[in-house]
mmCIF file of N, CA and C in Angstrom:
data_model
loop_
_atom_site.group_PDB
_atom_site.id
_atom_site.type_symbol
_atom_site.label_atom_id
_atom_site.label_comp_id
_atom_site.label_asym_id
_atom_site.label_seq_id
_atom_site.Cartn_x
_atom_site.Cartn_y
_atom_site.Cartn_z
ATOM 1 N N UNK T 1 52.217 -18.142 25.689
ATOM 2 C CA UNK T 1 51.132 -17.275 26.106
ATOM 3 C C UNK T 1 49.809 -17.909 25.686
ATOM 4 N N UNK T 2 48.956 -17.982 26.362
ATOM 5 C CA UNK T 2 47.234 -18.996 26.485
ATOM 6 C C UNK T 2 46.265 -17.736 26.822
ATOM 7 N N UNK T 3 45.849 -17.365 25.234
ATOM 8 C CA UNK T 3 44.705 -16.618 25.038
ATOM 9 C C UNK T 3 43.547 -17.473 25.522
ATOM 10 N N UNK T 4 42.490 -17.105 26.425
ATOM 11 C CA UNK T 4 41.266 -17.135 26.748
ATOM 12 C C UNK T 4 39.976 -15.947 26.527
ATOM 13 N N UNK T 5 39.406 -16.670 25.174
ATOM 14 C CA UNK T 5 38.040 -15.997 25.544
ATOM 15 C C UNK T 5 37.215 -16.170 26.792
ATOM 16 N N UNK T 6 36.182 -14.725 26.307
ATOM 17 C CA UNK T 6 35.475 -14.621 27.614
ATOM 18 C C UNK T 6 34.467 -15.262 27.212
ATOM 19 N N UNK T 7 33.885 -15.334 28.695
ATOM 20 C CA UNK T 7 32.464 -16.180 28.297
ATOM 21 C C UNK T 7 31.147 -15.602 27.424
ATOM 22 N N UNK T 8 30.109 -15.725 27.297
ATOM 23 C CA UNK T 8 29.008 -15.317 26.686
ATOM 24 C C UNK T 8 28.670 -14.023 27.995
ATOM 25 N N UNK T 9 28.357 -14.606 28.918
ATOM 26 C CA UNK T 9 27.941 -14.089 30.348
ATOM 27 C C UNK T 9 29.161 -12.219 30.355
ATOM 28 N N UNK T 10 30.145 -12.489 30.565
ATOM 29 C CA UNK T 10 31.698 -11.530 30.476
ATOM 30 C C UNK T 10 31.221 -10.536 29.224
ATOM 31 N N UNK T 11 31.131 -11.068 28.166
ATOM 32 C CA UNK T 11 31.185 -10.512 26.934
ATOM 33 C C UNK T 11 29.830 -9.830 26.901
ATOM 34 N N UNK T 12 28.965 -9.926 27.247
ATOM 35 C CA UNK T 12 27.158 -9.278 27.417
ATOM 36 C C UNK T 12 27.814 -8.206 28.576
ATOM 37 N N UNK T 13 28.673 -8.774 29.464
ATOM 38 C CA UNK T 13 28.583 -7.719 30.879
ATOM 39 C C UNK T 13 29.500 -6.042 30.516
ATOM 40 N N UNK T 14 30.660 -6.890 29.274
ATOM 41 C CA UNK T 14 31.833 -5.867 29.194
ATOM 42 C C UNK T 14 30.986 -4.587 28.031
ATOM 43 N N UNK T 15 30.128 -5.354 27.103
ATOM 44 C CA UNK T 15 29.490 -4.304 26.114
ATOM 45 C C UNK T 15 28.683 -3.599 27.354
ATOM 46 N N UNK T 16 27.839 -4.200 27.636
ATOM 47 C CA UNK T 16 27.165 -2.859 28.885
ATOM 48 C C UNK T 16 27.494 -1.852 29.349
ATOM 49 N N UNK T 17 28.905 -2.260 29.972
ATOM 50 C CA UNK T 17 29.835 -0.890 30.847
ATOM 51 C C UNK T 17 30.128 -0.429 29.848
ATOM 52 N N UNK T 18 30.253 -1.021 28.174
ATOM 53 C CA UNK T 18 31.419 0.628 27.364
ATOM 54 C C UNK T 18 30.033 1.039 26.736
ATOM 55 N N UNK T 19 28.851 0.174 26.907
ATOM 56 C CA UNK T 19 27.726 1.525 26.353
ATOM 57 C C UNK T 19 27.212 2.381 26.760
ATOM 58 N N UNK T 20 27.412 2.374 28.205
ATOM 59 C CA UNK T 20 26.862 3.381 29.476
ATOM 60 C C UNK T 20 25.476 2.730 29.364
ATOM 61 N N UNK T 21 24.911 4.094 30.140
ATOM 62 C CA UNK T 21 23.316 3.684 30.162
ATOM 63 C C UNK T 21 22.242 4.421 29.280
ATOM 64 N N UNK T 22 21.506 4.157 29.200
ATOM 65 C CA UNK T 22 20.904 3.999 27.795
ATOM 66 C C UNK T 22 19.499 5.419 28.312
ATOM 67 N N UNK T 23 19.675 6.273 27.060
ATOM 68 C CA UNK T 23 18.648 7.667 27.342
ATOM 69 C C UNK T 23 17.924 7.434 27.418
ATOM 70 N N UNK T 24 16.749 7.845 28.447
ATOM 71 C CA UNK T 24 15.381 8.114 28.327
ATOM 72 C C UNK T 24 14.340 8.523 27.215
ATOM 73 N N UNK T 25 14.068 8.245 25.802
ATOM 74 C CA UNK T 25 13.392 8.217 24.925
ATOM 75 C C UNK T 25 14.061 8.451 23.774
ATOM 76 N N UNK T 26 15.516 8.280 23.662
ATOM 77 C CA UNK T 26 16.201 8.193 22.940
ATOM 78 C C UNK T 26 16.997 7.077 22.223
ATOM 79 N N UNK T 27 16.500 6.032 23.075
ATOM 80 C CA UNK T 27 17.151 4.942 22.417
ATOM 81 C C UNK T 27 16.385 3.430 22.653
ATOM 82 N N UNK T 28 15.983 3.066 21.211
ATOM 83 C CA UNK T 28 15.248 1.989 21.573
ATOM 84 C C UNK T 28 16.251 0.643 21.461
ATOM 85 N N UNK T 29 15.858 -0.128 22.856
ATOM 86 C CA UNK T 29 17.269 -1.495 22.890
ATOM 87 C C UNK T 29 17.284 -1.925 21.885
ATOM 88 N N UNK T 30 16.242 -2.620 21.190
ATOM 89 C CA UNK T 30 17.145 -3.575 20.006
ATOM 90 C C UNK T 30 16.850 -3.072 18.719
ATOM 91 N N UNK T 31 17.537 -2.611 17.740
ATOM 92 C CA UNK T 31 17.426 -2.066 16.587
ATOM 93 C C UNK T 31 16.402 -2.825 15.889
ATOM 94 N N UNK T 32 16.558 -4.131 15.649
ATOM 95 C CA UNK T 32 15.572 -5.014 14.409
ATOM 96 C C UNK T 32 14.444 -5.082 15.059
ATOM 97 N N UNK T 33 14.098 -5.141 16.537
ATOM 98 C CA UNK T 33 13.057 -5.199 17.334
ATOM 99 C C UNK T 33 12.003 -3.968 16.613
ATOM 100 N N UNK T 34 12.710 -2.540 16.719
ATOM 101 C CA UNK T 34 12.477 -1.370 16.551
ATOM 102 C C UNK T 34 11.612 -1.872 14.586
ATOM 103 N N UNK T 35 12.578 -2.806 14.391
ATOM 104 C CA UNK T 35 12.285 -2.651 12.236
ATOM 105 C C UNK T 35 10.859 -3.611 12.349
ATOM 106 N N UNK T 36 11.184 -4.287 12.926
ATOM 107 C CA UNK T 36 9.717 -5.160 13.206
ATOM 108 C C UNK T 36 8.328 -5.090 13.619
ATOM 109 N N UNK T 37 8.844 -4.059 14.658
ATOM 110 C CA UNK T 37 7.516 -3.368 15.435
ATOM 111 C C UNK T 37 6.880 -2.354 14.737
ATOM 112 N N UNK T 38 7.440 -1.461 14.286
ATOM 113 C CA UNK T 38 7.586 -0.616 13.135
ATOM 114 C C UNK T 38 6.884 -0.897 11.580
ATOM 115 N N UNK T 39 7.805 -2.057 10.924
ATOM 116 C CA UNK T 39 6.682 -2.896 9.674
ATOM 117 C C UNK T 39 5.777 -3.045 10.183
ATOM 118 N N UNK T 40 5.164 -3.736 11.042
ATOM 119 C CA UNK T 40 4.209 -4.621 11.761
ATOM 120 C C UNK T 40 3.090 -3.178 12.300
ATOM 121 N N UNK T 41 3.266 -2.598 12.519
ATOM 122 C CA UNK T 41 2.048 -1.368 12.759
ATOM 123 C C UNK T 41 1.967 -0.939 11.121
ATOM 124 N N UNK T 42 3.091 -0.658 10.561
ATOM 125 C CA UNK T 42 2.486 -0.119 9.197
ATOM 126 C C UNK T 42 2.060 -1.057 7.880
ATOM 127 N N UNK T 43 1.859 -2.387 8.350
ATOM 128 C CA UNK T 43 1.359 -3.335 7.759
ATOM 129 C C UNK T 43 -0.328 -4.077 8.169
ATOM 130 N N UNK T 44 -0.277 -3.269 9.302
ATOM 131 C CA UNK T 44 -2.238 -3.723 10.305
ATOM 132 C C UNK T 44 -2.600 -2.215 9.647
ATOM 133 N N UNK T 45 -2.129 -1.101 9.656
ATOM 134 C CA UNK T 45 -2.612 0.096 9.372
ATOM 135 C C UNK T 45 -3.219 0.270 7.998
ATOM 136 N N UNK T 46 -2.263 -0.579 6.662
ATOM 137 C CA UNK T 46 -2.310 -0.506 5.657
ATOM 138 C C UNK T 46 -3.706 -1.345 5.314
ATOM 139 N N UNK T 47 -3.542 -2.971 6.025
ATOM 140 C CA UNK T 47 -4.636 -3.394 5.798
ATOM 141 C C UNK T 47 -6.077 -3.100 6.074
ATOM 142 N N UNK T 48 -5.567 -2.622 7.521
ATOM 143 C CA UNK T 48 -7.185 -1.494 7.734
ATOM 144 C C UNK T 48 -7.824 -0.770 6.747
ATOM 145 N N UNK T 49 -6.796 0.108 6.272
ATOM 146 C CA UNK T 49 -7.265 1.117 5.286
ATOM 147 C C UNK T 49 -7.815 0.352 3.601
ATOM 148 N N UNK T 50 -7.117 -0.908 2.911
ATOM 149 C CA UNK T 50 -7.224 -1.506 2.180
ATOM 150 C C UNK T 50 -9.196 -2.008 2.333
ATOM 151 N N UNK T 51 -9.460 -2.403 3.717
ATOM 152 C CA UNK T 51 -10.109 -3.560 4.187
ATOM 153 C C UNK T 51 -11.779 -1.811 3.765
ATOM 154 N N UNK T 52 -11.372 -0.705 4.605
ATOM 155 C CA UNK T 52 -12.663 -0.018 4.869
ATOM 156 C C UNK T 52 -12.541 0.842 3.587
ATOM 157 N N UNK T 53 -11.509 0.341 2.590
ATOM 158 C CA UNK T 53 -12.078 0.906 0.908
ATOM 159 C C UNK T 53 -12.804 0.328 0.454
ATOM 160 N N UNK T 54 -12.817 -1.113 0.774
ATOM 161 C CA UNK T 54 -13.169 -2.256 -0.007
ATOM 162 C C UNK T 54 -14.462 -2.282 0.568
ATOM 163 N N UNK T 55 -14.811 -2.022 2.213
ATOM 164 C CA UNK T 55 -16.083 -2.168 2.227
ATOM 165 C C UNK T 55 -16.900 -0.791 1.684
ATOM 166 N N UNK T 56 -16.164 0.399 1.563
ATOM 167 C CA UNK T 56 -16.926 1.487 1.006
ATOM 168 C C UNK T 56 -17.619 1.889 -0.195
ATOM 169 N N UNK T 57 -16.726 0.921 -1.037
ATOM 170 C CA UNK T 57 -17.064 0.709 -2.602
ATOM 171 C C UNK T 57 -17.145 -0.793 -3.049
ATOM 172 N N UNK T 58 -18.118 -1.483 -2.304
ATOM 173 C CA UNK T 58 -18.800 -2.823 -2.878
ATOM 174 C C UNK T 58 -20.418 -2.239 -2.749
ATOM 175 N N UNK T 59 -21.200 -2.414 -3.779
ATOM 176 C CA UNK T 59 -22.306 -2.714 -4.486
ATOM 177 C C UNK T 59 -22.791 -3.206 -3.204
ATOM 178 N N UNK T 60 -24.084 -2.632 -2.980
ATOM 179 C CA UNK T 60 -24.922 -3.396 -1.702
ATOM 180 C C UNK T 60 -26.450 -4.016 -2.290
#
Protein backbone atom coordinates (compact mmCIF):
# COMPACT_ATOMS: atom_id res chain seq x y z
CA UNK A 1 0.00 0.00 0.00
CA UNK A 2 1.71 3.68 -1.35
CA UNK A 3 0.60 6.45 0.94
CA UNK A 4 0.57 9.82 -0.97
CA UNK A 5 0.49 13.15 0.48
CA UNK A 6 -1.44 15.87 -0.79
CA UNK A 7 -0.11 18.69 -2.28
CA UNK A 8 0.27 22.21 -0.62
CA UNK A 9 -2.46 23.43 -3.29
CA UNK A 10 -5.13 19.99 -1.99
CA UNK A 11 -4.25 20.58 1.58
CA UNK A 12 -5.15 24.73 1.55
CA UNK A 13 -8.32 23.51 -0.66
CA UNK A 14 -9.45 20.48 1.86
CA UNK A 15 -9.08 22.96 5.20
CA UNK A 16 -11.44 25.45 3.36
CA UNK A 17 -14.37 23.04 2.72
CA UNK A 18 -14.17 21.61 6.57
CA UNK A 19 -14.08 25.37 7.71
CA UNK A 20 -17.12 26.46 5.83
CA UNK A 21 -17.35 30.02 5.20
CA UNK A 22 -16.24 32.44 7.31
CA UNK A 23 -18.98 35.09 9.37
CA UNK A 24 -19.51 38.39 8.56
CA UNK A 25 -17.75 40.35 11.49
CA UNK A 26 -17.06 37.54 13.35
CA UNK A 27 -14.08 36.23 12.29
CA UNK A 28 -10.91 37.78 11.52
CA UNK A 29 -8.72 35.39 8.79
CA UNK A 30 -5.50 35.26 10.31
CA UNK A 31 -5.19 35.13 14.04
CA UNK A 32 -1.39 36.62 14.44
CA UNK A 33 -2.38 39.12 11.67
CA UNK A 34 -5.28 40.12 14.17
CA UNK A 35 -2.06 40.14 17.32
CA UNK A 36 -0.08 42.42 15.14
CA UNK A 37 -2.49 44.82 13.95
CA UNK A 38 -3.78 45.04 17.29
CA UNK A 39 -0.03 45.66 19.18
CA UNK A 40 0.71 47.94 16.40
CA UNK A 41 -2.38 50.46 16.99
CA UNK A 42 -1.79 50.14 20.73
CA UNK A 43 1.81 50.89 20.39
CA UNK A 44 1.29 54.43 17.80
CA UNK A 45 -1.54 55.23 20.44
CA UNK A 46 0.74 54.83 23.41
CA UNK A 47 3.42 56.82 21.79
CA UNK A 48 1.09 59.58 20.89
CA UNK A 49 0.02 59.94 24.28
CA UNK A 50 3.80 59.58 25.74
CA UNK A 51 4.90 62.23 22.86
CA UNK A 52 1.75 65.17 23.84
CA UNK A 53 2.81 64.66 27.78
CA UNK A 54 6.11 65.39 27.01
CA UNK A 55 5.25 68.31 24.96
CA UNK A 56 2.75 69.55 27.75
CA UNK A 57 5.18 69.57 30.52
CA UNK A 58 8.56 70.90 28.98
CA UNK A 59 9.60 74.38 30.27
CA UNK A 60 9.12 76.92 27.38
Amino acid sequence: MKLRRLSLDEEIRARQQARGPLEEGKTFEHGPAKFVFITLLVVVVVSHLIALLMLAYTPS
